[in-house]
């Protein structure tokens, strides 16, 4: 039993020093805490701005002291793997022409990676040095994935579109580097103002917007938006397209009769109503008489034996409105007897 307890104690001690980077609860040393995106994508041939903040509550850390920011690639051990250091804000190392544009005195380590290549896809770790404080955050790695193809922009259109409604249509694109945002163009107004906005997580989005007042002609209208990213040696472009679905009240409502012309008494007559609407309309047939109008059918096609003469019309209705057709005159002629 004593041997078993001793073995369990050894296992417990081993587990206490093993951890998976990225899981804060498993970190043995929380001396430095970096606030990074965790995972972020970049475009080959372009730059990438990394939003970065840090903090520490260690007793040797003094926020008022001068600091150096260090980036390590793939490895976290500073002394035993000096080749892992790709940048030091002191100027001693800068392998990829990085720029730390954040103010380290304000605990801002925002960094720009220029001219990225797919070979730069890797994990990166932040280290802060401010004597006697020196620490690397091994628990919050930054993983950069560099792509050859750009991101397709997104087109945002409100749902449940109706005619006469004024809506704002937005095309937006992920912007890895706000200093070199994508150019957005679309099939709507060409002089739409481009804006690059900072997101809550520190990343950026470029967008254009347009206000339009909807009509039935916008139903089925295709809106396409393209994002052209400037890269070393040219541009890379991606496009997105959406089709509008707009509800509208009945229009072009008309009535027809078969057979046309005079109708022989006792023969069958067919009245048909047509209308363009979305959603499809309901149809109601009326017959005019001296007391007003009488509802004679709630079908699109009204068939009856040729004994009713008079004026008929139909009404097409959906939840957005209704429209009435012009009159159809049904004339009944009696057969002559020899």
Tab-separated table of C-alpha atoms in Angstrom:
chain	number	residue	atom	x	y	z
A	1	UNK	CA	0.000	0.000	0.000
A	2	UNK	CA	2.832	2.406	0.854
A	3	UNK	CA	4.480	1.697	-2.501
A	4	UNK	CA	1.184	2.358	-4.289
A	5	UNK	CA	0.737	5.694	-2.521
A	6	UNK	CA	4.304	6.672	-3.395
A	7	UNK	CA	3.696	5.856	-7.083
A	8	UNK	CA	0.459	7.872	-7.098
A	9	UNK	CA	2.323	10.835	-5.589
A	10	UNK	CA	5.003	10.654	-8.316
A	11	UNK	CA	2.326	10.528	-11.045
A	12	UNK	CA	0.552	13.520	-9.480
A	13	UNK	CA	3.794	15.516	-9.452
A	14	UNK	CA	4.471	14.645	-13.085
A	15	UNK	CA	0.982	15.725	-14.141
A	16	UNK	CA	1.453	19.043	-12.358
A	17	UNK	CA	4.341	20.010	-14.652
A	18	UNK	CA	2.871	18.752	-17.934
A	19	UNK	CA	0.464	21.086	-19.722
A	20	UNK	CA	-0.972	21.861	-23.122
A	21	UNK	CA	-0.166	25.399	-24.381
A	22	UNK	CA	-3.296	27.452	-24.856
A	23	UNK	CA	-5.169	26.108	-21.841
A	24	UNK	CA	-4.736	28.674	-19.099
A	25	UNK	CA	-5.875	26.314	-16.332
A	26	UNK	CA	-2.997	23.954	-17.175
A	27	UNK	CA	-0.275	26.602	-17.231
A	28	UNK	CA	2.321	26.111	-14.482
A	29	UNK	CA	3.463	29.717	-14.675
A	30	UNK	CA	1.108	32.639	-15.283
A	31	UNK	CA	3.756	35.307	-14.920
A	32	UNK	CA	2.894	36.902	-18.286
A	33	UNK	CA	-0.560	36.920	-19.857
A	34	UNK	CA	-0.815	37.985	-23.512
A	35	UNK	CA	-4.125	38.958	-25.080
A	36	UNK	CA	-3.853	37.686	-28.662
A	37	UNK	CA	-6.338	36.474	-31.293
A	38	UNK	CA	-5.171	32.878	-30.801
A	39	UNK	CA	-5.635	32.025	-34.468
A	40	UNK	CA	-5.534	34.485	-37.343
A	41	UNK	CA	-5.265	34.218	-41.114
A	42	UNK	CA	-3.074	36.226	-43.462
A	43	UNK	CA	-2.715	36.594	-47.224
A	44	UNK	CA	0.566	35.730	-48.901
A	45	UNK	CA	2.272	38.795	-50.328
A	46	UNK	CA	0.451	41.113	-47.941
A	47	UNK	CA	0.982	42.361	-44.406
A	48	UNK	CA	-0.725	41.324	-41.181
A	49	UNK	CA	-1.385	43.461	-38.126
A	50	UNK	CA	-1.548	41.476	-34.898
A	51	UNK	CA	-3.598	43.079	-32.099
A	52	UNK	CA	-1.636	42.425	-28.927
A	53	UNK	CA	-1.950	43.397	-25.260
A	54	UNK	CA	-0.259	41.965	-22.188
A	55	UNK	CA	-0.305	42.188	-18.417
A	56	UNK	CA	1.412	40.740	-15.371
A	57	UNK	CA	0.822	40.741	-11.643
A	58	UNK	CA	4.256	39.336	-10.787
A	59	UNK	CA	6.055	41.218	-8.031
A	60	UNK	CA	9.092	41.938	-10.275
A	61	UNK	CA	6.950	43.543	-12.975
A	62	UNK	CA	6.888	47.348	-13.054
A	63	UNK	CA	4.589	48.932	-15.637
A	64	UNK	CA	6.533	52.209	-15.504
A	65	UNK	CA	9.839	50.643	-16.561
A	66	UNK	CA	11.098	50.455	-20.151
A	67	UNK	CA	10.363	47.158	-21.858
A	68	UNK	CA	11.463	45.113	-24.830
A	69	UNK	CA	8.993	42.998	-26.769
A	70	UNK	CA	10.211	39.722	-28.254
A	71	UNK	CA	8.552	37.298	-30.680
A	72	UNK	CA	9.586	33.638	-30.725
A	73	UNK	CA	8.624	31.276	-33.537
A	74	UNK	CA	7.561	27.697	-32.846
A	75	UNK	CA	9.536	27.370	-29.604
A	76	UNK	CA	9.107	28.936	-26.173
A	77	UNK	CA	12.506	28.514	-24.549
A	78	UNK	CA	14.497	31.693	-24.945
A	79	UNK	CA	17.976	30.642	-23.743
A	80	UNK	CA	18.257	27.158	-25.215
A	81	UNK	CA	16.701	28.090	-28.587
A	82	UNK	CA	18.059	31.512	-29.561
A	83	UNK	CA	17.220	30.747	-33.219
A	84	UNK	CA	13.532	30.868	-32.248
A	85	UNK	CA	13.795	34.629	-31.672
A	86	UNK	CA	12.627	36.403	-34.838
A	87	UNK	CA	12.154	39.878	-33.353
A	88	UNK	CA	13.339	41.963	-30.442
A	89	UNK	CA	12.116	45.539	-30.136
A	90	UNK	CA	15.557	46.500	-28.819
A	91	UNK	CA	16.725	46.176	-32.434
A	92	UNK	CA	19.071	43.280	-31.770
A	93	UNK	CA	16.993	40.828	-33.864
A	94	UNK	CA	14.532	41.388	-36.686
A	95	UNK	CA	14.499	38.543	-39.183
A	96	UNK	CA	11.272	39.378	-40.996
A	97	UNK	CA	11.226	43.205	-40.859
A	98	UNK	CA	8.544	43.183	-38.160
A	99	UNK	CA	7.330	46.443	-36.617
A	100	UNK	CA	5.993	46.591	-33.074
A	101	UNK	CA	3.753	49.645	-33.419
A	102	UNK	CA	2.164	49.344	-29.973
A	103	UNK	CA	3.425	51.302	-26.990
A	104	UNK	CA	5.000	48.752	-24.637
A	105	UNK	CA	4.818	51.220	-21.730
A	106	UNK	CA	1.035	51.028	-22.158
A	107	UNK	CA	1.182	47.222	-22.372
A	108	UNK	CA	0.407	47.345	-26.085
A	109	UNK	CA	2.472	44.939	-28.204
A	110	UNK	CA	0.560	45.331	-31.500
A	111	UNK	CA	2.854	44.123	-34.287
A	112	UNK	CA	2.864	44.302	-38.080
A	113	UNK	CA	4.196	41.336	-40.059
A	114	UNK	CA	5.061	42.533	-43.611
A	115	UNK	CA	5.167	40.526	-46.853
A	116	UNK	CA	4.081	37.192	-45.425
A	117	UNK	CA	4.620	33.899	-47.216
A	118	UNK	CA	2.918	30.542	-46.739
A	119	UNK	CA	6.146	29.337	-45.089
A	120	UNK	CA	5.413	31.767	-42.235
A	121	UNK	CA	2.450	29.622	-41.171
A	122	UNK	CA	3.407	28.706	-37.600
A	123	UNK	CA	2.905	29.370	-33.882
A	124	UNK	CA	4.408	32.484	-32.308
A	125	UNK	CA	4.971	33.370	-28.642
A	126	UNK	CA	5.275	36.765	-26.959
A	127	UNK	CA	8.070	37.523	-24.515
A	128	UNK	CA	8.462	40.706	-22.455
A	129	UNK	CA	11.789	41.795	-20.941
A	130	UNK	CA	11.996	44.580	-18.378
A	131	UNK	CA	14.778	43.885	-15.924
A	132	UNK	CA	14.498	42.074	-13.587
A	133	UNK	CA	11.205	40.894	-15.114
A	134	UNK	CA	11.575	38.467	-18.032
A	135	UNK	CA	8.816	36.105	-19.107
A	136	UNK	CA	7.365	34.281	-22.121
A	137	UNK	CA	3.658	33.526	-22.348
A	138	UNK	CA	3.636	29.864	-23.358
A	139	UNK	CA	-0.064	29.499	-22.634
A	140	UNK	CA	-1.412	31.900	-25.280
A	141	UNK	CA	0.359	31.188	-28.555
A	142	UNK	CA	-0.511	33.074	-31.710
A	143	UNK	CA	-1.069	30.755	-34.655
A	144	UNK	CA	-0.784	32.416	-38.073
A	145	UNK	CA	-2.072	30.672	-41.188
A	146	UNK	CA	-0.910	32.286	-44.426
A	147	UNK	CA	-3.197	31.642	-47.410
A	148	UNK	CA	-2.593	32.066	-51.122
A	149	UNK	CA	-6.277	32.840	-51.848
A	150	UNK	CA	-8.085	35.909	-50.489
A	151	UNK	CA	-11.236	35.836	-48.373
A	152	UNK	CA	-14.562	36.249	-50.132
A	153	UNK	CA	-16.377	39.389	-48.984
A	154	UNK	CA	-19.727	39.076	-47.233
A	155	UNK	CA	-22.889	40.871	-48.322
A	156	UNK	CA	-25.306	41.674	-45.526
A	157	UNK	CA	-28.944	42.227	-46.486
A	158	UNK	CA	-31.792	42.439	-43.935
A	159	UNK	CA	-34.218	39.539	-43.938
A	160	UNK	CA	-37.915	39.672	-44.905
A	161	UNK	CA	-37.579	42.317	-47.618
A	162	UNK	CA	-40.724	44.149	-48.773
A	163	UNK	CA	-41.439	46.715	-51.459
A	164	UNK	CA	-41.308	50.400	-50.373
A	165	UNK	CA	-38.913	49.381	-47.574
A	166	UNK	CA	-35.678	51.360	-47.206
A	167	UNK	CA	-32.767	49.045	-46.366
A	168	UNK	CA	-29.015	49.276	-45.944
A	169	UNK	CA	-26.944	46.783	-47.912
A	170	UNK	CA	-23.382	46.228	-46.673
A	171	UNK	CA	-20.415	44.536	-48.301
A	172	UNK	CA	-17.571	43.817	-45.887
A	173	UNK	CA	-14.209	42.098	-46.100
A	174	UNK	CA	-11.702	40.881	-43.539
A	175	UNK	CA	-8.766	43.290	-43.445
A	176	UNK	CA	-5.573	41.690	-42.136
A	177	UNK	CA	-3.621	44.905	-42.550
A	178	UNK	CA	-5.485	48.225	-42.050
A	179	UNK	CA	-2.581	50.096	-43.655
A	180	UNK	CA	-3.321	48.277	-46.911
A	181	UNK	CA	-7.096	47.601	-46.964
A	182	UNK	CA	-8.875	45.807	-49.823
A	183	UNK	CA	-10.675	47.804	-52.507
A	184	UNK	CA	-14.385	46.954	-52.589
A	185	UNK	CA	-16.562	47.353	-55.678
A	186	UNK	CA	-20.089	46.170	-56.382
A	187	UNK	CA	-23.045	46.331	-58.747
A	188	UNK	CA	-24.724	49.012	-56.658
A	189	UNK	CA	-23.627	52.653	-56.674
A	190	UNK	CA	-19.939	52.781	-57.574
A	191	UNK	CA	-18.981	55.768	-55.414
A	192	UNK	CA	-19.952	54.122	-52.117
A	193	UNK	CA	-17.710	55.345	-49.314
A	194	UNK	CA	-15.154	52.767	-48.144
A	195	UNK	CA	-14.566	52.551	-44.396
A	196	UNK	CA	-12.105	50.451	-42.413
A	197	UNK	CA	-13.317	49.785	-38.876
A	198	UNK	CA	-11.691	48.207	-35.845
A	199	UNK	CA	-13.500	45.190	-34.406
A	200	UNK	CA	-13.877	44.465	-30.713
A	201	UNK	CA	-11.131	41.821	-30.895
A	202	UNK	CA	-8.660	44.317	-32.375
A	203	UNK	CA	-8.866	43.015	-35.952
A	204	UNK	CA	-10.192	45.154	-38.821
A	205	UNK	CA	-12.993	45.029	-41.385
A	206	UNK	CA	-13.385	47.133	-44.521
A	207	UNK	CA	-16.920	47.837	-45.696
A	208	UNK	CA	-19.060	49.791	-48.129
A	209	UNK	CA	-22.768	50.521	-47.659
A	210	UNK	CA	-25.667	51.647	-49.784
A	211	UNK	CA	-29.251	52.568	-48.884
A	212	UNK	CA	-31.889	51.451	-51.378
A	213	UNK	CA	-35.673	51.712	-51.458
A	214	UNK	CA	-37.082	48.414	-52.606
A	215	UNK	CA	-39.638	47.824	-55.335
A	216	UNK	CA	-40.926	44.749	-57.123
A	217	UNK	CA	-38.153	45.167	-59.705
A	218	UNK	CA	-35.563	44.325	-57.025
A	219	UNK	CA	-36.967	40.818	-56.617
A	220	UNK	CA	-34.458	38.451	-58.184
A	221	UNK	CA	-31.865	41.238	-58.501
A	222	UNK	CA	-28.271	40.020	-58.169
A	223	UNK	CA	-25.818	42.027	-56.066
A	224	UNK	CA	-22.165	41.104	-56.506
A	225	UNK	CA	-19.267	42.521	-54.514
A	226	UNK	CA	-15.565	41.995	-55.110
A	227	UNK	CA	-12.644	42.556	-52.745
A	228	UNK	CA	-9.288	43.303	-54.340
A	229	UNK	CA	-6.352	42.906	-51.959
A	230	UNK	CA	-3.062	44.652	-52.800
A	231	UNK	CA	-0.126	42.243	-52.567
A	232	UNK	CA	3.519	42.321	-53.581
A	233	UNK	CA	3.563	42.336	-57.374
A	234	UNK	CA	-0.149	42.930	-57.974
A	235	UNK	CA	-3.568	42.147	-56.536
A	236	UNK	CA	-5.654	39.195	-55.434
A	237	UNK	CA	-9.431	39.321	-55.874
A	238	UNK	CA	-12.421	37.405	-54.514
A	239	UNK	CA	-16.121	37.942	-55.249
A	240	UNK	CA	-19.469	37.192	-53.617
A	241	UNK	CA	-22.980	37.383	-55.068
A	242	UNK	CA	-26.429	37.349	-53.460
A	243	UNK	CA	-29.897	37.429	-54.998
A	244	UNK	CA	-32.573	39.618	-53.433
A	245	UNK	CA	-35.969	38.170	-52.584
A	246	UNK	CA	-38.494	40.992	-52.254
A	247	UNK	CA	-42.169	40.591	-51.391
A	248	UNK	CA	-44.623	42.867	-53.168
A	249	UNK	CA	-48.361	43.431	-53.543
A	250	UNK	CA	-50.291	42.168	-56.599
A	251	UNK	CA	-49.798	44.064	-59.846
A	252	UNK	CA	-50.662	43.568	-63.522
A	253	UNK	CA	-53.890	41.877	-62.471
A	254	UNK	CA	-56.058	40.923	-65.464
A	255	UNK	CA	-59.066	38.787	-66.294
A	256	UNK	CA	-59.745	36.724	-69.420
A	257	UNK	CA	-62.670	34.706	-70.791
A	258	UNK	CA	-62.918	31.522	-72.807
A	259	UNK	CA	-64.495	31.205	-75.232
A	260	UNK	CA	-64.227	34.834	-76.216
A	261	UNK	CA	-67.063	36.748	-77.812
A	262	UNK	CA	-70.722	35.800	-77.477
A	263	UNK	CA	-71.562	32.774	-75.340
A	264	UNK	CA	-74.344	30.379	-76.283
A	265	UNK	CA	-76.870	29.692	-73.583
A	266	UNK	CA	-76.105	26.476	-71.719
A	267	UNK	CA	-72.472	26.253	-72.800
A	268	UNK	CA	-69.612	26.366	-70.340
A	269	UNK	CA	-67.786	29.627	-69.652
A	270	UNK	CA	-64.311	29.871	-68.113
A	271	UNK	CA	-63.071	33.072	-66.473
A	272	UNK	CA	-59.372	33.184	-65.564
A	273	UNK	CA	-57.550	35.678	-63.340
A	274	UNK	CA	-53.796	36.338	-63.428
A	275	UNK	CA	-51.575	38.587	-61.340
A	276	UNK	CA	-47.908	39.045	-60.493
A	277	UNK	CA	-47.238	39.069	-56.742
A	278	UNK	CA	-44.952	37.683	-54.062
A	279	UNK	CA	-46.050	35.702	-52.193
A	280	UNK	CA	-48.545	34.355	-54.760
A	281	UNK	CA	-51.955	35.951	-54.355
A	282	UNK	CA	-55.379	34.567	-53.525
A	283	UNK	CA	-58.086	35.194	-56.115
A	284	UNK	CA	-61.724	36.174	-55.683
A	285	UNK	CA	-64.311	36.561	-58.452
A	286	UNK	CA	-67.201	39.023	-58.268
A	287	UNK	CA	-70.298	39.604	-60.399
A	288	UNK	CA	-71.748	43.068	-60.595
A	289	UNK	CA	-75.515	43.440	-60.187
A	290	UNK	CA	-77.953	46.207	-59.331
A	291	UNK	CA	-77.386	45.670	-55.607
A	292	UNK	CA	-73.586	45.857	-55.878
A	293	UNK	CA	-71.109	43.025	-56.272
A	294	UNK	CA	-71.596	39.385	-55.369
A	295	UNK	CA	-68.765	36.999	-54.533
A	296	UNK	CA	-69.147	34.077	-56.914
A	297	UNK	CA	-65.801	32.200	-56.553
A	298	UNK	CA	-62.551	32.067	-54.596
A	299	UNK	CA	-60.639	30.175	-57.278
A	300	UNK	CA	-58.225	31.521	-59.865
A	301	UNK	CA	-60.418	30.000	-62.596
A	302	UNK	CA	-64.197	30.345	-62.375
A	303	UNK	CA	-66.181	27.907	-64.560
A	304	UNK	CA	-69.947	28.106	-64.883
A	305	UNK	CA	-72.779	27.146	-67.208
A	306	UNK	CA	-73.682	29.914	-69.645
A	307	UNK	CA	-76.784	31.187	-67.933
A	308	UNK	CA	-75.260	34.165	-66.072
A	309	UNK	CA	-74.795	37.307	-68.007
A	310	UNK	CA	-73.298	40.489	-66.682
A	311	UNK	CA	-70.016	42.112	-65.651
A	312	UNK	CA	-67.382	40.050	-63.833
A	313	UNK	CA	-64.067	41.028	-62.281
A	314	UNK	CA	-61.430	39.441	-60.060
A	315	UNK	CA	-59.367	40.661	-57.096
A	316	UNK	CA	-55.845	39.385	-56.357
A	317	UNK	CA	-54.786	39.650	-52.684
A	318	UNK	CA	-51.768	38.912	-50.517
A	319	UNK	CA	-50.627	40.251	-47.129
A	320	UNK	CA	-49.150	43.370	-48.756
A	321	UNK	CA	-52.238	44.531	-50.643
A	322	UNK	CA	-54.681	43.787	-53.415
A	323	UNK	CA	-55.472	44.794	-56.984
A	324	UNK	CA	-58.659	44.587	-59.020
A	325	UNK	CA	-58.864	43.589	-62.669
A	326	UNK	CA	-60.876	45.361	-65.329
A	327	UNK	CA	-64.422	44.150	-66.055
A	328	UNK	CA	-65.279	41.250	-68.363
A	329	UNK	CA	-68.699	41.393	-69.974
A	330	UNK	CA	-70.372	38.026	-70.441
A	331	UNK	CA	-73.092	38.114	-73.129
A	332	UNK	CA	-75.403	35.103	-73.417
A	333	UNK	CA	-77.308	34.482	-76.666
A	334	UNK	CA	-80.259	32.189	-76.856
A	335	UNK	CA	-80.482	29.593	-79.641
A	336	UNK	CA	-83.249	30.320	-82.151
A	337	UNK	CA	-85.953	27.713	-82.453
A	338	UNK	CA	-87.210	26.654	-85.898
